[in-house]
mmCIF file of C-alpha atoms and ligand atoms in Angstrom:
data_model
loop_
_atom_site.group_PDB
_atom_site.id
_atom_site.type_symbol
_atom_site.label_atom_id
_atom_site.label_comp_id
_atom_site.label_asym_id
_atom_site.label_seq_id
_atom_site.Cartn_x
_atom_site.Cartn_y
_atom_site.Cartn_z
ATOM 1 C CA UNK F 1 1.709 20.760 -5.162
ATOM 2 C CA UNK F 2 4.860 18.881 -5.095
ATOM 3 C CA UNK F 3 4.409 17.035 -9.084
ATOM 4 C CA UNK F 4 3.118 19.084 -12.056
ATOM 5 C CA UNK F 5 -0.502 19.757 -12.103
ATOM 6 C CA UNK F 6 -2.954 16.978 -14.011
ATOM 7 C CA UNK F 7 0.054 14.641 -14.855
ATOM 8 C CA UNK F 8 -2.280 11.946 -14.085
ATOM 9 C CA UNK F 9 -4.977 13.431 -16.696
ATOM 10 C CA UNK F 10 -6.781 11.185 -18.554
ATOM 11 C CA UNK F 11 -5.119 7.871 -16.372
ATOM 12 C CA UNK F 12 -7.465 5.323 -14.364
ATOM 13 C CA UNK F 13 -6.362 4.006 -11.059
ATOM 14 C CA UNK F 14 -7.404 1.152 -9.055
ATOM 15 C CA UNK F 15 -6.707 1.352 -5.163
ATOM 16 C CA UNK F 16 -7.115 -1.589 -3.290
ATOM 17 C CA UNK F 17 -8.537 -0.411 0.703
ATOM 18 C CA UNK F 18 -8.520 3.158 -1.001
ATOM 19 C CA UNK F 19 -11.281 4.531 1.526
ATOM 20 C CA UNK F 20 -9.204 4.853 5.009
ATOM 21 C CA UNK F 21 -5.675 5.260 6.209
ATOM 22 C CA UNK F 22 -3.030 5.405 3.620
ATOM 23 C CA UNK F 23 -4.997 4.117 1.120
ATOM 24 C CA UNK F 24 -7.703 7.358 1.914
ATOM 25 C CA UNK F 25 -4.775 9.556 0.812
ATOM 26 C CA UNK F 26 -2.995 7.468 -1.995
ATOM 27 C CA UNK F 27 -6.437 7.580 -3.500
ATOM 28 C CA UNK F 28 -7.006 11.746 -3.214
ATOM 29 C CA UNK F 29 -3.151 12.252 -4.207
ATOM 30 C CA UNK F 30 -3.897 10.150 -7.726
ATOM 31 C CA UNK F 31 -7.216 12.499 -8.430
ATOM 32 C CA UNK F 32 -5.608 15.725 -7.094
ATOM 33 C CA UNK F 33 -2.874 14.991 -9.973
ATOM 34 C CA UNK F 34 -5.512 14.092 -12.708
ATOM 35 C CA UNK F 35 -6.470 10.514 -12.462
ATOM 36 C CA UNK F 36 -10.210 9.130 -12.257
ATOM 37 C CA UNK F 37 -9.772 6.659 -8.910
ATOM 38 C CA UNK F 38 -11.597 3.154 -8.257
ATOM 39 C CA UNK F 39 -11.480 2.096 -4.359
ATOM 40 C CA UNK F 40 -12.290 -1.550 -3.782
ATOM 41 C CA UNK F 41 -12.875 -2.516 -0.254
ATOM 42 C CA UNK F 42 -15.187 -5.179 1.689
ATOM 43 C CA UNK F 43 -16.509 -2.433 3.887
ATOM 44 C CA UNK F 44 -18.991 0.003 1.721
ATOM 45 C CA UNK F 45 -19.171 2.545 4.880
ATOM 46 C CA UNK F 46 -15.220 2.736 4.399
ATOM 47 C CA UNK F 47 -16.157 4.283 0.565
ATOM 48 C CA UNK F 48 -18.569 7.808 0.513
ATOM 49 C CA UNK F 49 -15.974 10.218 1.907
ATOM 50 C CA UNK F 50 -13.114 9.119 -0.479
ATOM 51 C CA UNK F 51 -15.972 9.403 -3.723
ATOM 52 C CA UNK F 52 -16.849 12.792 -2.357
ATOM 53 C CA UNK F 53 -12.918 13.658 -2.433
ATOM 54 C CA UNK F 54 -12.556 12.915 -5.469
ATOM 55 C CA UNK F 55 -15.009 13.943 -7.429
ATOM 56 C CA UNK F 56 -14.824 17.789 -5.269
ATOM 57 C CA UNK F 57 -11.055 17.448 -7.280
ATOM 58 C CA UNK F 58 -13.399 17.163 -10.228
ATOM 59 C CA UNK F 59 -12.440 13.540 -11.342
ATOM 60 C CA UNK F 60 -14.783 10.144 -11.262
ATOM 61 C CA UNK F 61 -15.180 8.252 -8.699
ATOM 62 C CA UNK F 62 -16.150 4.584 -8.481
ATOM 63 C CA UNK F 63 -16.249 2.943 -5.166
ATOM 64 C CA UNK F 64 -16.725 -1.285 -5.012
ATOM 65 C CA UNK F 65 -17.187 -3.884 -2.449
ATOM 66 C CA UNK F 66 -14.931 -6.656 -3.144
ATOM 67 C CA UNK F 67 -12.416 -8.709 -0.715
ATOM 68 C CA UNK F 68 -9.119 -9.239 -2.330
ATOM 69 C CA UNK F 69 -8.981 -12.915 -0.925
ATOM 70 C CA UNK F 70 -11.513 -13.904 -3.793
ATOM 71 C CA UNK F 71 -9.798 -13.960 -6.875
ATOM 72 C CA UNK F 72 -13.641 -13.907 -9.212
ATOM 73 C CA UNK F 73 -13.859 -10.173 -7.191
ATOM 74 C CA UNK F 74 -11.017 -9.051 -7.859
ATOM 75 C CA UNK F 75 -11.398 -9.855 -11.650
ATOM 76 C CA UNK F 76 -15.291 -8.423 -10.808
ATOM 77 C CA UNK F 77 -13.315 -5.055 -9.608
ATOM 78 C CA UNK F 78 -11.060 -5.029 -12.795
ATOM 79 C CA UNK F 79 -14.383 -5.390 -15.295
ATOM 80 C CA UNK F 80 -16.196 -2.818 -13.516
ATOM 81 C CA UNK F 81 -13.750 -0.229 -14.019
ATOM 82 C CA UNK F 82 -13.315 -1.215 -17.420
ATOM 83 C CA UNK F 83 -17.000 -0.338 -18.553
ATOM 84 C CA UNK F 84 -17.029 2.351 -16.223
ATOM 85 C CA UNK F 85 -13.679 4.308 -17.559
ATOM 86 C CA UNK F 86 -12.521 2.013 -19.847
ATOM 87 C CA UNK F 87 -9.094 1.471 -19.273
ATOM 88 C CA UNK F 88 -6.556 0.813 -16.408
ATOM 89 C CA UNK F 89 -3.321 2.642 -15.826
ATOM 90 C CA UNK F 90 -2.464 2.047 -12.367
ATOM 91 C CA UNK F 91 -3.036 -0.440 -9.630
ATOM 92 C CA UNK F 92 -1.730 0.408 -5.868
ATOM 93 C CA UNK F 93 -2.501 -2.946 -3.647
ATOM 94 C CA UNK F 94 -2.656 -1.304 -0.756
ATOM 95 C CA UNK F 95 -5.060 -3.540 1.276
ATOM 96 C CA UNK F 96 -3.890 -4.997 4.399
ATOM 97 C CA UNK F 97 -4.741 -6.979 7.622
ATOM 98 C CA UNK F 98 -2.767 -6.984 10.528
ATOM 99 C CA UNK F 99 -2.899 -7.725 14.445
ATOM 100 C CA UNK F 100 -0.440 -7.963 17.008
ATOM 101 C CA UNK F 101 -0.346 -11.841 18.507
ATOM 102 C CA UNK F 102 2.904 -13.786 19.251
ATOM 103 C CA UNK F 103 3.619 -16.790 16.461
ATOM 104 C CA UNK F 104 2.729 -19.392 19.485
ATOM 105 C CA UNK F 105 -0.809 -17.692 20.145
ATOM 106 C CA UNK F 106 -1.706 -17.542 16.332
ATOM 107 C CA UNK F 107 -4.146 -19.458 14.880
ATOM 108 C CA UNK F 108 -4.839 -21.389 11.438
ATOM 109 C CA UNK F 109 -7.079 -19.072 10.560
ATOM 110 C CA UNK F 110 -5.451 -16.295 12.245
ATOM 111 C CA UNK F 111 -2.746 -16.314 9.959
ATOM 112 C CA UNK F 112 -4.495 -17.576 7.056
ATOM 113 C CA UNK F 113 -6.670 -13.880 7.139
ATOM 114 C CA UNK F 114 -4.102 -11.867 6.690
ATOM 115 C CA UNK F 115 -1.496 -14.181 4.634
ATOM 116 C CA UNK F 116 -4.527 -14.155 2.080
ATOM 117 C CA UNK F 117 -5.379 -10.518 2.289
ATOM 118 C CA UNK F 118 -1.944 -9.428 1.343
ATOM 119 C CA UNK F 119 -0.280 -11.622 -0.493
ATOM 120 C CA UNK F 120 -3.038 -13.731 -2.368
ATOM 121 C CA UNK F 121 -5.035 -10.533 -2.757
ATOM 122 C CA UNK F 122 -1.930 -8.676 -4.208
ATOM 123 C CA UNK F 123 -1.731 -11.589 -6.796
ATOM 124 C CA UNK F 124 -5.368 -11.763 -7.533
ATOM 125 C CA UNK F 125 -5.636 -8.127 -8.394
ATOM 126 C CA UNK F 126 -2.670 -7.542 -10.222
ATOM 127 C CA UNK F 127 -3.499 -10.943 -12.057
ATOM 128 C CA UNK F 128 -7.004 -9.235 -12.628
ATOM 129 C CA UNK F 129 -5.857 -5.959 -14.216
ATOM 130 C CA UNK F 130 -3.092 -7.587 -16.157
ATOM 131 C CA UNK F 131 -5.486 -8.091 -19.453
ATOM 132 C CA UNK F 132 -6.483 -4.185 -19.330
ATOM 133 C CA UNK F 133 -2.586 -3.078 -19.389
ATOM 134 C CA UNK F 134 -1.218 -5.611 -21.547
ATOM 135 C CA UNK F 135 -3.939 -4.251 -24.416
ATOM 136 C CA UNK F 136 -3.731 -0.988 -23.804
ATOM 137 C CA UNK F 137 0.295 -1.124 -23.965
ATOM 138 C CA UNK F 138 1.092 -0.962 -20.315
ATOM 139 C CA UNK F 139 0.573 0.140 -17.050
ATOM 140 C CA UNK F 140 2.214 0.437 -13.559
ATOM 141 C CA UNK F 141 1.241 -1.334 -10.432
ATOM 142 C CA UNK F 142 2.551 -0.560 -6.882
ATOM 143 C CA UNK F 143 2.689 -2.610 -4.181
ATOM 144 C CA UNK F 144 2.551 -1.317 -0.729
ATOM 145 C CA UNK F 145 4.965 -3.157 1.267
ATOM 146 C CA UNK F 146 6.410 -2.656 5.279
ATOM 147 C CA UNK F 147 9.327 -2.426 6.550
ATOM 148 C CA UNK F 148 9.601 -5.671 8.965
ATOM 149 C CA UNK F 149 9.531 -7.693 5.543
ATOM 150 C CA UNK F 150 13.366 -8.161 4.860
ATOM 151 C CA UNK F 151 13.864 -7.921 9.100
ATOM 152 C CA UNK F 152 12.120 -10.318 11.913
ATOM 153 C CA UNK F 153 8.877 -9.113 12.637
ATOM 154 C CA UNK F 154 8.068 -10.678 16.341
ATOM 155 C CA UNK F 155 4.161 -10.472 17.167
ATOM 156 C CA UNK F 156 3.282 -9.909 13.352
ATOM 157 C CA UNK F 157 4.745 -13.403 11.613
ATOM 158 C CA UNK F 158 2.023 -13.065 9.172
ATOM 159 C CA UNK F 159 2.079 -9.915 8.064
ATOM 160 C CA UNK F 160 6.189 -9.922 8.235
ATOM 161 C CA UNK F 161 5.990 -13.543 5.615
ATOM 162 C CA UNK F 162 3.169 -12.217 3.345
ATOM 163 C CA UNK F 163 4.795 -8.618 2.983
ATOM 164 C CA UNK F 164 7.998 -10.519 2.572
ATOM 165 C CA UNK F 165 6.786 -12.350 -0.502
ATOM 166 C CA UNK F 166 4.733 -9.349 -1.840
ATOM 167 C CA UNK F 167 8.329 -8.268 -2.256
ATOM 168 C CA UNK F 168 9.238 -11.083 -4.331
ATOM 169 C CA UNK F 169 6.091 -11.384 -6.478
ATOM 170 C CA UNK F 170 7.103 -7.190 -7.235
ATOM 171 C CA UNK F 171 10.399 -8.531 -8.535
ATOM 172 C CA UNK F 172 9.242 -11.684 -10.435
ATOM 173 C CA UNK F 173 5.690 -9.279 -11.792
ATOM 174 C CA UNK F 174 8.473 -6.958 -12.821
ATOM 175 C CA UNK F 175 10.380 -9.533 -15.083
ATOM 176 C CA UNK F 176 7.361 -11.175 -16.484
ATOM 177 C CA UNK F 177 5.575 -8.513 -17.156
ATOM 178 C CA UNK F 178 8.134 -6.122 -19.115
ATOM 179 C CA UNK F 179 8.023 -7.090 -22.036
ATOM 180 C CA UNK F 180 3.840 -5.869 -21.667
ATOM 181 C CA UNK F 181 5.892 -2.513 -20.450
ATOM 182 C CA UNK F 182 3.623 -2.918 -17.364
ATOM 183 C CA UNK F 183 5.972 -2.005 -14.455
ATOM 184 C CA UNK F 184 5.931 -3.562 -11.143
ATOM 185 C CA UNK F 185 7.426 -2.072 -8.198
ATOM 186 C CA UNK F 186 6.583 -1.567 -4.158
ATOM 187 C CA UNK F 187 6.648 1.709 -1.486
ATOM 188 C CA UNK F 188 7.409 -0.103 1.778
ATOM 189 C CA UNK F 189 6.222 2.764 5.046
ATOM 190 C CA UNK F 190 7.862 2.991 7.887
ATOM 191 C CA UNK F 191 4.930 3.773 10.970
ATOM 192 C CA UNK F 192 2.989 6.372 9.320
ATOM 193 C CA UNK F 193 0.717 8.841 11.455
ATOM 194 C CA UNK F 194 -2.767 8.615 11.754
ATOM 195 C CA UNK F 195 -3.625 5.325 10.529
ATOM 196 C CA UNK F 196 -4.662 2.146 11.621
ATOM 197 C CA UNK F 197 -1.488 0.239 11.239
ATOM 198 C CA UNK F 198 0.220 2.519 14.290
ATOM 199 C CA UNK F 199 -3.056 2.265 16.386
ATOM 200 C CA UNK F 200 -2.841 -1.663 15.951
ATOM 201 C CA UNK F 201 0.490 -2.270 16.375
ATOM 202 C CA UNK F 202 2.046 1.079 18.359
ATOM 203 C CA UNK F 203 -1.188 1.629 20.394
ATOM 204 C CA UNK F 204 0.623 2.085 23.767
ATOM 205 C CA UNK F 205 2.685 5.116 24.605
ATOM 206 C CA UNK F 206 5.274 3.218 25.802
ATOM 207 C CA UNK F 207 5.494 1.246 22.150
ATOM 208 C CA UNK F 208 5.290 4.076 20.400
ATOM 209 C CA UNK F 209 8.290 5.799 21.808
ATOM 210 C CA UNK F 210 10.132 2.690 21.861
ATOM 211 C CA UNK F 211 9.742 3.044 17.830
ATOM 212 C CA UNK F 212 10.368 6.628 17.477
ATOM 213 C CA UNK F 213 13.857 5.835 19.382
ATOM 214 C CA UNK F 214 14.808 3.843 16.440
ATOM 215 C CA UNK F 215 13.830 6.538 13.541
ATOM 216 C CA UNK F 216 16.580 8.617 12.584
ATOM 217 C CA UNK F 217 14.132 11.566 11.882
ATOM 218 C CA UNK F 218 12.553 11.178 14.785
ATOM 219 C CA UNK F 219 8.911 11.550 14.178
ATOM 220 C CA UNK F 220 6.158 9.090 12.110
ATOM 221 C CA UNK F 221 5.516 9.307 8.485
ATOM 222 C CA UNK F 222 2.803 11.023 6.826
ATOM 223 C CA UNK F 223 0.387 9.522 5.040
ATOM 224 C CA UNK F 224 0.800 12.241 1.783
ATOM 225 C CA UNK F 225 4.404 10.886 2.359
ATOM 226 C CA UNK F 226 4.099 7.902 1.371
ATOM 227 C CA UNK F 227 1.211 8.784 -1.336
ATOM 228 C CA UNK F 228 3.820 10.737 -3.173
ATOM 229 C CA UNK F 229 6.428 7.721 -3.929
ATOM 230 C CA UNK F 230 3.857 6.155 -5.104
ATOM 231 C CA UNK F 231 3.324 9.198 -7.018
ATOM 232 C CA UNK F 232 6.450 9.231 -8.015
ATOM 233 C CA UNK F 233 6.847 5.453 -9.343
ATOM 234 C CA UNK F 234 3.317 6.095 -11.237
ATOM 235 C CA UNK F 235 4.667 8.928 -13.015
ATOM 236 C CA UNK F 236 7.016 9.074 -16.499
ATOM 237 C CA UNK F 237 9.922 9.904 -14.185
ATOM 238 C CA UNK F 238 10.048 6.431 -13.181
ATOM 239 C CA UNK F 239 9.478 5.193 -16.736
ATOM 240 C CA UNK F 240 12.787 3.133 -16.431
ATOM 241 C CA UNK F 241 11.883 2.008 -12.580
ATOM 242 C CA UNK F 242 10.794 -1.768 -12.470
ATOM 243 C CA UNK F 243 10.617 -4.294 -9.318
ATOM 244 C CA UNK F 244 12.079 -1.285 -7.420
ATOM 245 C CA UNK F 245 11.050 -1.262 -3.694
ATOM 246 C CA UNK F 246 11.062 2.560 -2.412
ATOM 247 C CA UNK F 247 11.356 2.767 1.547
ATOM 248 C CA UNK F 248 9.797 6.014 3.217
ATOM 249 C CA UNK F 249 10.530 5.232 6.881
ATOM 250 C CA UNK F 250 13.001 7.897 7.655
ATOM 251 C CA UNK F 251 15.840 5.600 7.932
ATOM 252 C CA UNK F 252 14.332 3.204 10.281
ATOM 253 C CA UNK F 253 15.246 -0.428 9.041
ATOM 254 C CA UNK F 254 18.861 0.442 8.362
ATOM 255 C CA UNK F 255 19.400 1.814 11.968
ATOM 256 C CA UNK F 256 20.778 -0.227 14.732
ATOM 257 C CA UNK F 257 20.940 -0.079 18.611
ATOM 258 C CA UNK F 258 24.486 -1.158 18.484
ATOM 259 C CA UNK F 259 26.529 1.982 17.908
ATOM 260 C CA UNK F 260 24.287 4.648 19.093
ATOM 261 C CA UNK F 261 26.123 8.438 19.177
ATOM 262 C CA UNK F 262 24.983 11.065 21.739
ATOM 263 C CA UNK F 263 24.753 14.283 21.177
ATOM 264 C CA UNK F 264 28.343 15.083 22.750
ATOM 265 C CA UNK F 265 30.533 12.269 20.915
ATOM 266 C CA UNK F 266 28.602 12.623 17.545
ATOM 267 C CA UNK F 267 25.374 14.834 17.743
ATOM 268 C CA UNK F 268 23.074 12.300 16.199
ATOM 269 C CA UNK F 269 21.261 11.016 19.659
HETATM 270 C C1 HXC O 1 -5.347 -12.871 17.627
HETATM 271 C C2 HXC O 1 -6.882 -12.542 15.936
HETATM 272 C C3 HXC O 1 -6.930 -11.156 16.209
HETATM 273 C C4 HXC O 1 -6.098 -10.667 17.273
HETATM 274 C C5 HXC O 1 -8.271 -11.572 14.570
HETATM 275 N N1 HXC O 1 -7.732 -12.737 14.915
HETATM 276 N N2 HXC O 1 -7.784 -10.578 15.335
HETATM 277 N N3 HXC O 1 -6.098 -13.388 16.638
HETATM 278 N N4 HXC O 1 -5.320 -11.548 17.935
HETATM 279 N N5 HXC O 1 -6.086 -9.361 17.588
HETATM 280 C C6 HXC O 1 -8.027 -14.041 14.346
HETATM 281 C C7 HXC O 1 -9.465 -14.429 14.618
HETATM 282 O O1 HXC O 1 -9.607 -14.965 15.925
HETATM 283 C C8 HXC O 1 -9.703 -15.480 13.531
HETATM 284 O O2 HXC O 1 -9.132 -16.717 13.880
HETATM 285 C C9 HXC O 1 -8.885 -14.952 12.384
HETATM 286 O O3 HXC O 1 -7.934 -14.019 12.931
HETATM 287 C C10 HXC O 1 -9.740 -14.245 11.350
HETATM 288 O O4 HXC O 1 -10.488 -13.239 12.026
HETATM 289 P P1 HXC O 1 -11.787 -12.574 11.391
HETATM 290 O O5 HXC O 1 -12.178 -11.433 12.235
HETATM 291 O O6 HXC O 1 -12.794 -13.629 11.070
HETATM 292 O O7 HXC O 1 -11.157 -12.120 10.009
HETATM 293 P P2 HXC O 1 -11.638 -11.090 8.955
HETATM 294 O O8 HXC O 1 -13.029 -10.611 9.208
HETATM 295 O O9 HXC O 1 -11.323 -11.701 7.662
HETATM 296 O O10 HXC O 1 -10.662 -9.799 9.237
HETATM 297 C C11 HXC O 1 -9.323 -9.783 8.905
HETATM 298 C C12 HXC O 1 -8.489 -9.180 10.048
HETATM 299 C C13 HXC O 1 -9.074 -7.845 10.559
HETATM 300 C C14 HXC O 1 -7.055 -9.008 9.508
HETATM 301 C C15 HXC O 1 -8.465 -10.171 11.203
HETATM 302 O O11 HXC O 1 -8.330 -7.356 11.660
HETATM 303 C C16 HXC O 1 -9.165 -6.811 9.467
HETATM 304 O O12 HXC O 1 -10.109 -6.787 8.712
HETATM 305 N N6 HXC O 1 -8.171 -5.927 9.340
HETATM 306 C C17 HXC O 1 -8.162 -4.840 8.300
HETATM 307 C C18 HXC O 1 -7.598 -3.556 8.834
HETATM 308 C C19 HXC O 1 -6.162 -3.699 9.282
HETATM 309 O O13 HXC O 1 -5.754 -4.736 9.842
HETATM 310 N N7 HXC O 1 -5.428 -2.627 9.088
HETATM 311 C C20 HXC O 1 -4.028 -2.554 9.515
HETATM 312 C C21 HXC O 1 -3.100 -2.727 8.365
HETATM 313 S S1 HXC O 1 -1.581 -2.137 8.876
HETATM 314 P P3 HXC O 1 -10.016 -17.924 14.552
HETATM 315 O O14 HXC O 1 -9.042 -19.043 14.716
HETATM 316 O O15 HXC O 1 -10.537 -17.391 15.852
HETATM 317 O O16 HXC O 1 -11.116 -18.222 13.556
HETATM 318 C C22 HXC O 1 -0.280 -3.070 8.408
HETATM 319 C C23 HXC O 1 1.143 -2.624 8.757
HETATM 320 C C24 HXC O 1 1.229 -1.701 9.925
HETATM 321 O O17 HXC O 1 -0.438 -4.010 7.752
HETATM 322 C C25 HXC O 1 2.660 -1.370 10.311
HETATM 323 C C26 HXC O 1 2.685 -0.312 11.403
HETATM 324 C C27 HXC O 1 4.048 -0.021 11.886
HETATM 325 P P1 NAP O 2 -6.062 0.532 7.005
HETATM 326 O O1 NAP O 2 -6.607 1.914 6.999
HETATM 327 O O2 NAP O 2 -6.668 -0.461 7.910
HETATM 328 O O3 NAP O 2 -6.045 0.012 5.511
HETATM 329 C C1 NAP O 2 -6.299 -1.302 5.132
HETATM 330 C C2 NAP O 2 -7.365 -1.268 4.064
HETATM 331 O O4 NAP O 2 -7.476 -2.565 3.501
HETATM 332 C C3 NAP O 2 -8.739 -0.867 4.562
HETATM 333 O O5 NAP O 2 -9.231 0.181 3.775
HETATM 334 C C4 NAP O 2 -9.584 -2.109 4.365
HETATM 335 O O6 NAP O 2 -10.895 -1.726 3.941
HETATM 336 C C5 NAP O 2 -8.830 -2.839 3.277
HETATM 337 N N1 NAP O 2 -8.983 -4.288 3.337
HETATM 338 C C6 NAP O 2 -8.685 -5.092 4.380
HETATM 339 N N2 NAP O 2 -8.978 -6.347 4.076
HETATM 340 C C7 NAP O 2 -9.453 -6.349 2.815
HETATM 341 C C8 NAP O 2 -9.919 -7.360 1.948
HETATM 342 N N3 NAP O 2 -9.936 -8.639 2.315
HETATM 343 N N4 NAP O 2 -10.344 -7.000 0.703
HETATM 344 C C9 NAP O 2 -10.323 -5.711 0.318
HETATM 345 N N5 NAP O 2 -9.889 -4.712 1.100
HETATM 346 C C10 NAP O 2 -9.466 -5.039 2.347
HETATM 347 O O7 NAP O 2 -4.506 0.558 7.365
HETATM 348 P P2 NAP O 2 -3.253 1.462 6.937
HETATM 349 O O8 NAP O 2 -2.446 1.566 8.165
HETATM 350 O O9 NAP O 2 -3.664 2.645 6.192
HETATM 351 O O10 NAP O 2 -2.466 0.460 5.957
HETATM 352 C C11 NAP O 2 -2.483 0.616 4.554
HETATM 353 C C12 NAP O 2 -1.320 -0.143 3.932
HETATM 354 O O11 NAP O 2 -0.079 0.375 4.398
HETATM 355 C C13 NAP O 2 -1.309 -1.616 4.227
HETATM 356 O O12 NAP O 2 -0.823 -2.334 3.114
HETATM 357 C C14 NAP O 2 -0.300 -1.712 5.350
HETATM 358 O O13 NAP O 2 0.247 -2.983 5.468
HETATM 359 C C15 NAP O 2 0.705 -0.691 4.903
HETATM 360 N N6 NAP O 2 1.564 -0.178 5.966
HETATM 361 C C16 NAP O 2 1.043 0.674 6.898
HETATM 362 C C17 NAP O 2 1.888 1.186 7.868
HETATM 363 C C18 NAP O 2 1.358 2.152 8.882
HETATM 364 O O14 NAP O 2 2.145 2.712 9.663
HETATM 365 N N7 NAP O 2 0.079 2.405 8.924
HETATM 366 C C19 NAP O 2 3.236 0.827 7.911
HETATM 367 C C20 NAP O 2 3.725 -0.048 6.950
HETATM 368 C C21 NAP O 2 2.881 -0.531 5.979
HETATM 369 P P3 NAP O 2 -12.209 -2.583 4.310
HETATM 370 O O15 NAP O 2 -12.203 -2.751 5.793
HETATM 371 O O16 NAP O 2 -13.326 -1.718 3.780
HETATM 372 O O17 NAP O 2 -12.097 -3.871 3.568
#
């Protein structure tokens, strides 16, 4: 246990696409530290092994179908929670949509998917559990960002521009919404094992070790990795963290090809 045991005791948290990949673990990190977890996903089959995780950790559990796109279910997600536990602490917008097609090849609605499911759907919710945290005298929301968003991002234009200005809206949340002592702030993951963001985009060997040439430690994320800066940025030792954007990516987006030392000039290669 790397944080003190039931920290989260007594909190609520709402995690967008909380039944699979990153989100799977997010979720199960927040109940194995005390909080009672809401997933909200379009797919229900994506729900009954996270509940089960949760509530073996001995916490509640409340799984809903909703799409982030639709602002009236994202307030519908926000409600339910609120009769159900009551209150709302934290909010991780972790859903996502992504494919790999080149800007050219990309269609209207191609880009419009997952432009809406990220960035509108980041708005919607947060927008949705605003009323909850501003009553209750605050809350903390974390974005999860990626990190192509400050860097091109060839073959994923989309998801580069909507991660991009989930970035901003973390910043701008963060200003606005202080005084409400609700803070805002993002985890942006480098390629993280076992998910369906590296399948997607780093399906093919070739890809894959392409990418792992460019991390300075050498080996993908894992997913409790990332859960525990969110972790982190949830708990009171962030209490004076706002529109902060925490990278775990091993050192990827600061590393270049340009000067690269070998193992006999520098020992780094
Ligand atoms: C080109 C594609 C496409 C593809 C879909 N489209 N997949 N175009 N190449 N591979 C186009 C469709 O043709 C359609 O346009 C439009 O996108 C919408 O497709 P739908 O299937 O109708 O959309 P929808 O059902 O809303 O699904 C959204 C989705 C889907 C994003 C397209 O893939 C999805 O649900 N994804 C969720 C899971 C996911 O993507 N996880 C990865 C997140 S990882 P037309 O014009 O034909 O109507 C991530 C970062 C990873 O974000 C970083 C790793 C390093
Ligand atoms: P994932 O398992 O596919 O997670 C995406 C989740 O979003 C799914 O649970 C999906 O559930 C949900 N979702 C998609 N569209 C939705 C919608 N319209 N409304 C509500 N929920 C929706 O992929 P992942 O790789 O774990 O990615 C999780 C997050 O990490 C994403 O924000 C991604 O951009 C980010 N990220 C991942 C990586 C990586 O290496 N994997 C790297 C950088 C950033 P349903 O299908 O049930 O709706």
């Amino acid at each position: 246990m790397v944080f003190r045991e039931g920290f989260l005791e007594g909190r609520v948290a709402v995690v967008t696409g909380g039944g699979t990949g990153i989100g799977f673990v997010v979720s199960r990190e927040l109940a194995r530290h005390g909080a009672d977890v809401v997933v909200a996903s379009r797919n229900p089959e994506h729900h009954a092994q996270i509940v089960r995780e949760v509530e073996a950790l001995g916490r509640r559990a409340l799984a809903l179908q909703a799409d982030v796109r639709d602002p009236e279910q994202t307030k519908r997600v926000a409600e339910r929670a609120l009769e159900r536990f009551g209150r709302i602490d934290i909010l991780v917008n972790n859903a996502a949509g992504n494919f790999l097609c080149p800007a050219e090849k990309l269609t209207p609605n191609g880009w419009r998917a997952v432009v809406e499911i990220v960035l509108n759907g980041t708005f919607f919710m947060s927008r949705a559990v605003l009323p909850a945290m501003r009553a209750q005298g605050g809350g903390s929301i974390v974005n999860i960002g990626a990190n192509y968003a400050w860097l091109a991002a060839p073959h994923v234009a989309h998801s580069g521009a909507a991660k991009a200005g989930v970035l901003n809206l973390t910043r701008t949340l963060a200003v606005e919404w202080a005084p409400y002592n609700v803070r805002v702030n993002a985890v942006t993951p480098g390629p993280i094992d076992d998910t369906e963001g590296v399948r997607r985009l780093m399906g093919d060997p070739a890809t894959k070790r392409a990418v792992l040439e460019t991390i300075p430690l050498k080996r993908l994320g894992r997913r409790e990795e990332v859960a525990w800066a969110v972790l982190f940025l949830v708990s009171p030792a962030a209490a004076y963290i706002t529109g902060h954007n925490l990278v775990v990516d091993g050192g990827m987006w600061f590393n270049h090809r340009m000067f690269r030392p070998t193992a006999t000039d520098g020992g780094l290669a």
